[in-house]
Tab-separated table of C-alpha atoms in Angstrom:
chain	number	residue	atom	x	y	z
F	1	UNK	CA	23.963	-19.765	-19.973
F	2	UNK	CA	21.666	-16.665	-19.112
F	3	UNK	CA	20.432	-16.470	-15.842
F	4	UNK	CA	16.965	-15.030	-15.890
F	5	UNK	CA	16.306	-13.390	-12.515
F	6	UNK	CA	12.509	-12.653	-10.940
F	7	UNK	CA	11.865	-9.424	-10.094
F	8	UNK	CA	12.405	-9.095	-6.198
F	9	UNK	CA	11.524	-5.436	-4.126
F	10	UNK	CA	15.305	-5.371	-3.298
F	11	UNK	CA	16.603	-6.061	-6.358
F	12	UNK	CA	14.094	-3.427	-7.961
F	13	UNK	CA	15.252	-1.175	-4.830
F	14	UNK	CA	18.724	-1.495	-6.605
F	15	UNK	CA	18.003	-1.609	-10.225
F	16	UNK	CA	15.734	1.620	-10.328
F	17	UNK	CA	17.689	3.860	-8.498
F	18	UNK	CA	20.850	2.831	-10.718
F	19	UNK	CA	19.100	3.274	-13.871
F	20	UNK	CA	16.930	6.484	-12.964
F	21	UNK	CA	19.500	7.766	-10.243
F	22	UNK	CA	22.632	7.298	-11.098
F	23	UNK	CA	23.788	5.113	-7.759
F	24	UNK	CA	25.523	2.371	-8.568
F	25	UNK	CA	25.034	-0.859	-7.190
F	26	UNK	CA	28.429	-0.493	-4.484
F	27	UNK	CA	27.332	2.986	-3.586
F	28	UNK	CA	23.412	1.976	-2.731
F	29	UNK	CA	24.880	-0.879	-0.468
F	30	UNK	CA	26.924	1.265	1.306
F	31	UNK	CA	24.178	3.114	2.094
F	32	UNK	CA	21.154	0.665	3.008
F	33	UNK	CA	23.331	-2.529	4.192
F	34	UNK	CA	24.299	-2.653	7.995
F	35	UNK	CA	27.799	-1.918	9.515
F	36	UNK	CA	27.420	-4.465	12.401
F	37	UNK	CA	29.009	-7.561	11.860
F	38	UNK	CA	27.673	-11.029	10.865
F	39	UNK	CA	28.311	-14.266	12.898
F	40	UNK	CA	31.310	-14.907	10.389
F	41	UNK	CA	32.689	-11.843	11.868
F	42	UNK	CA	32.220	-9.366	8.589
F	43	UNK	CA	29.494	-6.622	8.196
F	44	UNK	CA	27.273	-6.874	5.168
F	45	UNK	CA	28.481	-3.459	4.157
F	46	UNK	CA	32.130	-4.870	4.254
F	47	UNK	CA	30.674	-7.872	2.460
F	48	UNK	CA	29.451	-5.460	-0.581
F	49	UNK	CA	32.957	-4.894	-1.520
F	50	UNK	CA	32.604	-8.407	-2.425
F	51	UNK	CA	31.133	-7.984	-6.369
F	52	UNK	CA	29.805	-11.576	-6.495
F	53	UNK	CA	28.276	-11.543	-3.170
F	54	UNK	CA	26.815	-8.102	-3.554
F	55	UNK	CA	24.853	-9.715	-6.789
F	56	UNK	CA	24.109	-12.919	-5.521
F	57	UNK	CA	23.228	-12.856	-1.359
F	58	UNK	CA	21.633	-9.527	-1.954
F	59	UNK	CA	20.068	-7.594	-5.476
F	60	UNK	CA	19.523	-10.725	-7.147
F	61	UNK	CA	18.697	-12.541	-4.069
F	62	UNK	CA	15.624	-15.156	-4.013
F	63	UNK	CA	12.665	-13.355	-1.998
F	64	UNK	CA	12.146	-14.239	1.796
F	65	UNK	CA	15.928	-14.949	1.760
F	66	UNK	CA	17.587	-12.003	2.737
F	67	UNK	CA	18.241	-11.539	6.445
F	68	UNK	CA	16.801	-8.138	7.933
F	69	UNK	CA	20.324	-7.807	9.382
F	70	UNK	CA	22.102	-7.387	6.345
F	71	UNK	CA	19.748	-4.075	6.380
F	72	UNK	CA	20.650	-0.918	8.668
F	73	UNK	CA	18.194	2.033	9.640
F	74	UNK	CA	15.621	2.233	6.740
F	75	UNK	CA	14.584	5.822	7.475
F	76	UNK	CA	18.860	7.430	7.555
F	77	UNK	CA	19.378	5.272	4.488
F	78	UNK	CA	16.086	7.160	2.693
F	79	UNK	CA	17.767	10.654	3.506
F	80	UNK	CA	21.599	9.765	2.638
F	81	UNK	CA	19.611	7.983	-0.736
F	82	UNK	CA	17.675	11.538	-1.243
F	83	UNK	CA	20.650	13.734	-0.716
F	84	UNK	CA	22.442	11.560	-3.197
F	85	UNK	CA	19.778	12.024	-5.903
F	86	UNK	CA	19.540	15.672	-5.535
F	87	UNK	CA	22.947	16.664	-5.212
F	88	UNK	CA	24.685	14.226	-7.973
F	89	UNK	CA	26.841	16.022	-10.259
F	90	UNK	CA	24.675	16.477	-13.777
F	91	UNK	CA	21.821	14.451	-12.566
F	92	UNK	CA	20.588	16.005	-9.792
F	93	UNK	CA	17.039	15.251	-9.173
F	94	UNK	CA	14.559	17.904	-8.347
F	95	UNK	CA	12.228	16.193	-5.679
F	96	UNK	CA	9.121	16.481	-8.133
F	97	UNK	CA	11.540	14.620	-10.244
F	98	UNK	CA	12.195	12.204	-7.164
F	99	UNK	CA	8.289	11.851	-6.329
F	100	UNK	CA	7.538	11.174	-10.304
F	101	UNK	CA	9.923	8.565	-10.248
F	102	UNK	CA	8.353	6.686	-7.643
F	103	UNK	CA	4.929	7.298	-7.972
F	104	UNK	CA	4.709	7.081	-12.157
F	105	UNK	CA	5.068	4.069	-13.858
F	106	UNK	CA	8.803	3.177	-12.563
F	107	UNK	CA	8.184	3.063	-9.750
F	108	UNK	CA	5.246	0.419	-10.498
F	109	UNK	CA	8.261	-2.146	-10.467
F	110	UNK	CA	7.978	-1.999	-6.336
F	111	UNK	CA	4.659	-3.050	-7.040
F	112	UNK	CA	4.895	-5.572	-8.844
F	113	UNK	CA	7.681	-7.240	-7.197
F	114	UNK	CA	5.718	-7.021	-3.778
F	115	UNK	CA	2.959	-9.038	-5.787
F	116	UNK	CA	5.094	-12.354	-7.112
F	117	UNK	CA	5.901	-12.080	-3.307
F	118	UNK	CA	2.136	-12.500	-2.491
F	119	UNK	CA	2.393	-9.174	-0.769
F	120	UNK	CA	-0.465	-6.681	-0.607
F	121	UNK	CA	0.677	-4.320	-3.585
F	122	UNK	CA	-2.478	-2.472	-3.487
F	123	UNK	CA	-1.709	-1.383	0.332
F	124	UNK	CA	1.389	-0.328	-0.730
F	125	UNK	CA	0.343	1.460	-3.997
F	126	UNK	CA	-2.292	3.608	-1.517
F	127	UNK	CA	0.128	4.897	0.330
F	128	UNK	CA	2.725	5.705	-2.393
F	129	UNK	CA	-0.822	7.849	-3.485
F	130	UNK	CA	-1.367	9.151	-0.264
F	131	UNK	CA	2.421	10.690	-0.364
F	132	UNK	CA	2.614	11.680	-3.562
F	133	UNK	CA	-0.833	13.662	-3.810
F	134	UNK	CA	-2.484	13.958	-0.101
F	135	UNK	CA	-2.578	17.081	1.761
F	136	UNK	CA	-0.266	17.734	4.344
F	137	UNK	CA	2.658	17.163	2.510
F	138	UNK	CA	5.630	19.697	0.540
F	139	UNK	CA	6.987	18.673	-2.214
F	140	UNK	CA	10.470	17.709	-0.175
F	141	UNK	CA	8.923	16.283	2.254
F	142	UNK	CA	6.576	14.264	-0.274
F	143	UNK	CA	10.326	12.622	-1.732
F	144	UNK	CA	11.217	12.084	1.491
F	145	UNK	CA	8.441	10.143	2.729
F	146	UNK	CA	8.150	8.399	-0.502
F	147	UNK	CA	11.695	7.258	-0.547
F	148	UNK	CA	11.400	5.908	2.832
F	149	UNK	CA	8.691	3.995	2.203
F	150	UNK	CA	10.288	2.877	-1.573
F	151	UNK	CA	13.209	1.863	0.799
F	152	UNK	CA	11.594	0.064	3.527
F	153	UNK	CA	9.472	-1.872	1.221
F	154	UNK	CA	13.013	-2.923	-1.031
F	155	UNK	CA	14.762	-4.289	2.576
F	156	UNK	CA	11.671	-5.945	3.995
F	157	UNK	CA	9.683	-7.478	0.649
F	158	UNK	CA	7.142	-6.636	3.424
F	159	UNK	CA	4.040	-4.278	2.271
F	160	UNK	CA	2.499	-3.719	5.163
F	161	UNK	CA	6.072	-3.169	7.537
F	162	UNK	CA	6.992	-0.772	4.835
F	163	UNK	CA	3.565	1.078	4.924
F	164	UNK	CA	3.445	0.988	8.674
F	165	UNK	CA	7.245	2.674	9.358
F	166	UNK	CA	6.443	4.898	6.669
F	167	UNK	CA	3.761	6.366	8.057
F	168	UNK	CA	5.066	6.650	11.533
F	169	UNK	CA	7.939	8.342	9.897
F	170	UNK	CA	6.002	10.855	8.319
F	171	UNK	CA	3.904	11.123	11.778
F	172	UNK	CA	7.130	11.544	13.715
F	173	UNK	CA	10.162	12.478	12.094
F	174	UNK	CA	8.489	15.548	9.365
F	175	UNK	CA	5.725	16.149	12.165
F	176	UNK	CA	2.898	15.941	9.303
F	177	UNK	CA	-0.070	14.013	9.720
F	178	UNK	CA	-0.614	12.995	5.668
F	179	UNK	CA	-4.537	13.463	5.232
F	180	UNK	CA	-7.411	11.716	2.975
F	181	UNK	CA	-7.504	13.432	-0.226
F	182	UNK	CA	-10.552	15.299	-0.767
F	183	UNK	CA	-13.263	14.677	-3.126
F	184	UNK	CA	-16.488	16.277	-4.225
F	185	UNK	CA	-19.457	15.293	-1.780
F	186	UNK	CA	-22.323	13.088	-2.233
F	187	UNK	CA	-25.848	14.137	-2.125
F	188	UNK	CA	-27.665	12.001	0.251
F	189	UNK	CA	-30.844	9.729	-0.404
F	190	UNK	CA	-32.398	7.442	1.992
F	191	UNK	CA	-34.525	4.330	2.243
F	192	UNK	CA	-35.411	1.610	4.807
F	193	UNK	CA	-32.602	-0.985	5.429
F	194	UNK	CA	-33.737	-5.022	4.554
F	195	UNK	CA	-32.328	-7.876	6.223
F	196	UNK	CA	-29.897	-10.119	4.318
F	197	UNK	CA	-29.558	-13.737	4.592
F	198	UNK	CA	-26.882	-15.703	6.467
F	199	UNK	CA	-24.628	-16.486	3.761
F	200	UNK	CA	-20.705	-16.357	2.832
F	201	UNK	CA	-20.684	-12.536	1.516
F	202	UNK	CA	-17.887	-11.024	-0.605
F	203	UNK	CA	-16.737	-8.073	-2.271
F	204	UNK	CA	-15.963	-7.569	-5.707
F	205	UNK	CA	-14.783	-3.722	-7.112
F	206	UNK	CA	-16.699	-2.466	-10.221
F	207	UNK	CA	-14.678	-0.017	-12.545
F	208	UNK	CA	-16.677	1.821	-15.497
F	209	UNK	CA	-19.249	-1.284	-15.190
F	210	UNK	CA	-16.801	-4.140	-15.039
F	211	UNK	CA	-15.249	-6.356	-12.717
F	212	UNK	CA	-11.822	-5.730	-11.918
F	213	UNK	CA	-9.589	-8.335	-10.010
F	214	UNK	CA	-10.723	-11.140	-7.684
F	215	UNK	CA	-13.445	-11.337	-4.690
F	216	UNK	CA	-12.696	-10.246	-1.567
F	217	UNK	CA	-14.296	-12.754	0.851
F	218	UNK	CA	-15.157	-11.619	4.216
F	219	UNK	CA	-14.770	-13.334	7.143
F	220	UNK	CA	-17.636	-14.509	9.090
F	221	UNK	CA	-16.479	-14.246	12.573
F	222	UNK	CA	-14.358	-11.992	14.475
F	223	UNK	CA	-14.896	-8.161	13.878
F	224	UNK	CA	-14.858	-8.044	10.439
F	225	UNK	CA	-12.602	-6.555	7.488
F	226	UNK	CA	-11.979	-2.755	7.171
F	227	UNK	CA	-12.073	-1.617	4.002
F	228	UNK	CA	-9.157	1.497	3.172
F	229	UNK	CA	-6.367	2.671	1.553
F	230	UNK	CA	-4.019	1.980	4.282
F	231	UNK	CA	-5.985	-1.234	6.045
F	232	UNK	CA	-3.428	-3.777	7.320
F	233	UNK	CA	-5.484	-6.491	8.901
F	234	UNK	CA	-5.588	-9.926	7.336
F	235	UNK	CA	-8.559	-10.075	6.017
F	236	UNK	CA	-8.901	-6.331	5.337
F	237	UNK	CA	-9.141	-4.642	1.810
F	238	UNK	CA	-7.369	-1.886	0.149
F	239	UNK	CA	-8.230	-2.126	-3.361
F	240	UNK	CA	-10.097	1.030	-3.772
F	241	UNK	CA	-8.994	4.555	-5.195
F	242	UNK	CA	-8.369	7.872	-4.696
F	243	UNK	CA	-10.368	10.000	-1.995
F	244	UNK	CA	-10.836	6.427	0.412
F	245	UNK	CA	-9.725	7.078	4.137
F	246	UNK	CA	-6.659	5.124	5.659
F	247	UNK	CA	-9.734	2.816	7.313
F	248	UNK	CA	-12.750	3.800	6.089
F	249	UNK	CA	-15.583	1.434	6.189
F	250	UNK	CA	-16.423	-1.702	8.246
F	251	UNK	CA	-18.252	-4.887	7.034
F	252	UNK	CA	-18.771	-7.920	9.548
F	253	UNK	CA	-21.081	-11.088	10.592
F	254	UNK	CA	-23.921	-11.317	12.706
F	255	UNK	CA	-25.136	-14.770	13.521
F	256	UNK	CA	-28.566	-14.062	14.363
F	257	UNK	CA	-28.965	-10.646	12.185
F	258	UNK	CA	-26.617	-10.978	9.094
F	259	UNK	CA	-24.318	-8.494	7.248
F	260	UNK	CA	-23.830	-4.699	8.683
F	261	UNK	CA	-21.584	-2.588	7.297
F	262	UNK	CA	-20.781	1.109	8.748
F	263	UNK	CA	-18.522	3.922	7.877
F	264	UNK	CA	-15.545	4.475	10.482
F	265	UNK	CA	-15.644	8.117	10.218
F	266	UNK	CA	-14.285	8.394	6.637
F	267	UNK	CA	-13.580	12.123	5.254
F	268	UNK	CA	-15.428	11.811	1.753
F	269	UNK	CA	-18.687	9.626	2.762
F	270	UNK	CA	-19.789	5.929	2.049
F	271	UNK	CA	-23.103	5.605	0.036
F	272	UNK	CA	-25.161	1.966	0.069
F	273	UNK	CA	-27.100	1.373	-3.328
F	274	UNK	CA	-29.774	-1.123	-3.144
F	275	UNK	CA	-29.079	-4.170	-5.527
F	276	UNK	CA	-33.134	-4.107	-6.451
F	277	UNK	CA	-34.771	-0.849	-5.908
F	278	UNK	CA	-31.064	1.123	-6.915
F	279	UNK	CA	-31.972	3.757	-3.606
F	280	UNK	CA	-29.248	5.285	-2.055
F	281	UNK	CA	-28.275	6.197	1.658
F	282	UNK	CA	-25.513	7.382	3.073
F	283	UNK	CA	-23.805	5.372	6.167
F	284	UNK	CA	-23.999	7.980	9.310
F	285	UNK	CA	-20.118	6.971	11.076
F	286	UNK	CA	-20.377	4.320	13.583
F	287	UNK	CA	-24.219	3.561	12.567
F	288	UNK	CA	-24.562	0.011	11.307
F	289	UNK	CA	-26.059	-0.791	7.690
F	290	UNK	CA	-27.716	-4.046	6.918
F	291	UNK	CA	-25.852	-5.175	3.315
F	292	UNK	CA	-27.121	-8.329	1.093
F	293	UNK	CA	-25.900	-9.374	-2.350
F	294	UNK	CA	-25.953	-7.008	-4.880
F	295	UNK	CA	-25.491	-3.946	-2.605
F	296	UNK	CA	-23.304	-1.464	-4.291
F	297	UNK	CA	-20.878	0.510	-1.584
F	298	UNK	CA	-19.787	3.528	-2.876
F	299	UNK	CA	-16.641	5.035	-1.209
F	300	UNK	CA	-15.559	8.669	-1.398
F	301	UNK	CA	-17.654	8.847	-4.940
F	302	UNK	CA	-15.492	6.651	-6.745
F	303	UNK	CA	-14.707	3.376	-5.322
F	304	UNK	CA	-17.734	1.193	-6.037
F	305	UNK	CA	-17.953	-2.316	-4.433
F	306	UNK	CA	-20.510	-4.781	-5.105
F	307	UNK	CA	-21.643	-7.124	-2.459
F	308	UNK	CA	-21.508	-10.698	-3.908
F	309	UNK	CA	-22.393	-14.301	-2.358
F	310	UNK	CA	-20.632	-17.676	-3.326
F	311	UNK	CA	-18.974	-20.770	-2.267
F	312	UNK	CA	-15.177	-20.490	-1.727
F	313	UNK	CA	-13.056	-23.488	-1.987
């Protein structure tokens, strides 16, 4: 009988750099699976020798159960995984090569994966984005950074631990600080903010005049949700595009005064459209905005969402 197996981030961690790297299976495992022993006495890198339980307790493992200690370092096993793609006899990779892989359409399988694990794919897209095109980066250090982020996300099925180590990585071990890309700048137009009414807001992005995906409802309490390419709070959003800062825009609850949204400082600009008159301002950093249904935010020129009010349930 064929065994049909879902799509997991380790098992695509595996599979893609097999088919579009040339590391097998045994040689990837020796890489990214840890040399201190288990309970039973055996490390999961000894384990690996094992064909069967290589396949079964770790690339074609169920999501959510694989231990984080079968996994080692996830930055060393990036670089030993880089130098093996760029120095393999006949198939050495060229890191444009390496950074193609992982941020075309192959690479999309991470993505994927991370979403039948109800993980925030979008997050995780952004900052494959934010590597692969955003200032501050060379084109080694671009695979590099990618990779480890490909890597973490394959051992930890865990978008925004992956993002997050990634990051820091980039931060701390290639000493680059990996910038908003920029965009062309808004010109500004201004009107007189209106109140909005005391009702269960959400967002909802617009491409080329339609909807695309699901609501984003915002919470009523606490501070808010950010809204940015690399947001990581529970309630924040990152599906937006190009251009949109790491954090770039704020939206929260007022009991006596409503909805406010303000930009957090964002490199390319948030604009407000008015859902009746269609007059635009642009949000000054840290100056609070009054929003109401059928607001239009505009982020960095591109990202347009629409302020929306409903019953969830």
């Amino acid at each position: 009988m064929l065994t049909i197996y879902e799509p997991t981030p380790c098992g695509v961690m595996f599979d893609l750099l097999k088919r579009r790297g040339g590391i097998t299976h045994r040689e990837l495992a020796g890489i990214v699976l840890s040399k201190r022993p288990l309970p039973s006495g055996r490390s999961p890198r000894d384990l690996a020798h094992e064909r069967s339980w290589l396949s079964h307790s770790v690339v074609h493992a169920p999501a959510g159960s694989l231990s984080p200690r079968y996994f080692g370092d996830w930055g060393v096993a990036a670089v030993c995984v880089l130098g093996r793609l760029r120095s393999r006899r006949g198939r050495a990779m060229t890191a444009d090569e390496v950074v193609s892989m992982l941020a075309g359409e192959p690479g999309r399988a991470m993505d994927r994966a991370l979403e039948l694990c109800r993980e925030d794919a979008c997050l995780y897209r952004n900052a494959v984005e934010r590597f692969a095109g955003g200032e501050g980066l060379v084109p080694g250090e671009r695979a590099e950074a990618l990779l480890v982020l490909f890597v973490a996300a394959g051992c930890s099925a865990d978008a925004r631990a992956a993002v997050s180590y990634a990051m820091e990585y980039a931060h701390d071990t290639l000493g680059r600080r990996v910038d908003t890309p920029t965009v062309s700048p808004v010109v500004d137009a201004g009107r007189e903010a209106r109140p909005v009414p005391s009702t269960k807001l959400g967002l909802i992005r617009i491409e080329d005049g339609y909807v695309t995906g699901n609501p984003h409802w915002l919470p009523v309490s606490g501070e808010g949700a950010v809204v940015g390419a690399l947001a990581m709070g529970d309630d924040d959003i990152t599906d937006v595009g190009p251009g949109v800062s790491g954090r770039h825009l704020r939206v929260w609850y007022e009991e006596n005064d409503g909805w406010f949204a303000e930009d957090l400082g964002s490199k390319n600009g948030t604009e407000r459209i008015d859902g009746v008159s269609r007059d635009r301002v642009r949000l000054e950093t840290g100056v609070p905005m009054p929003l109401r249904p059928a607001d239009e935010l505009v982020l960095a020129g591109a990202t347009t969402l629409v302020a929306i009010e409903g019953v969830v349930g």
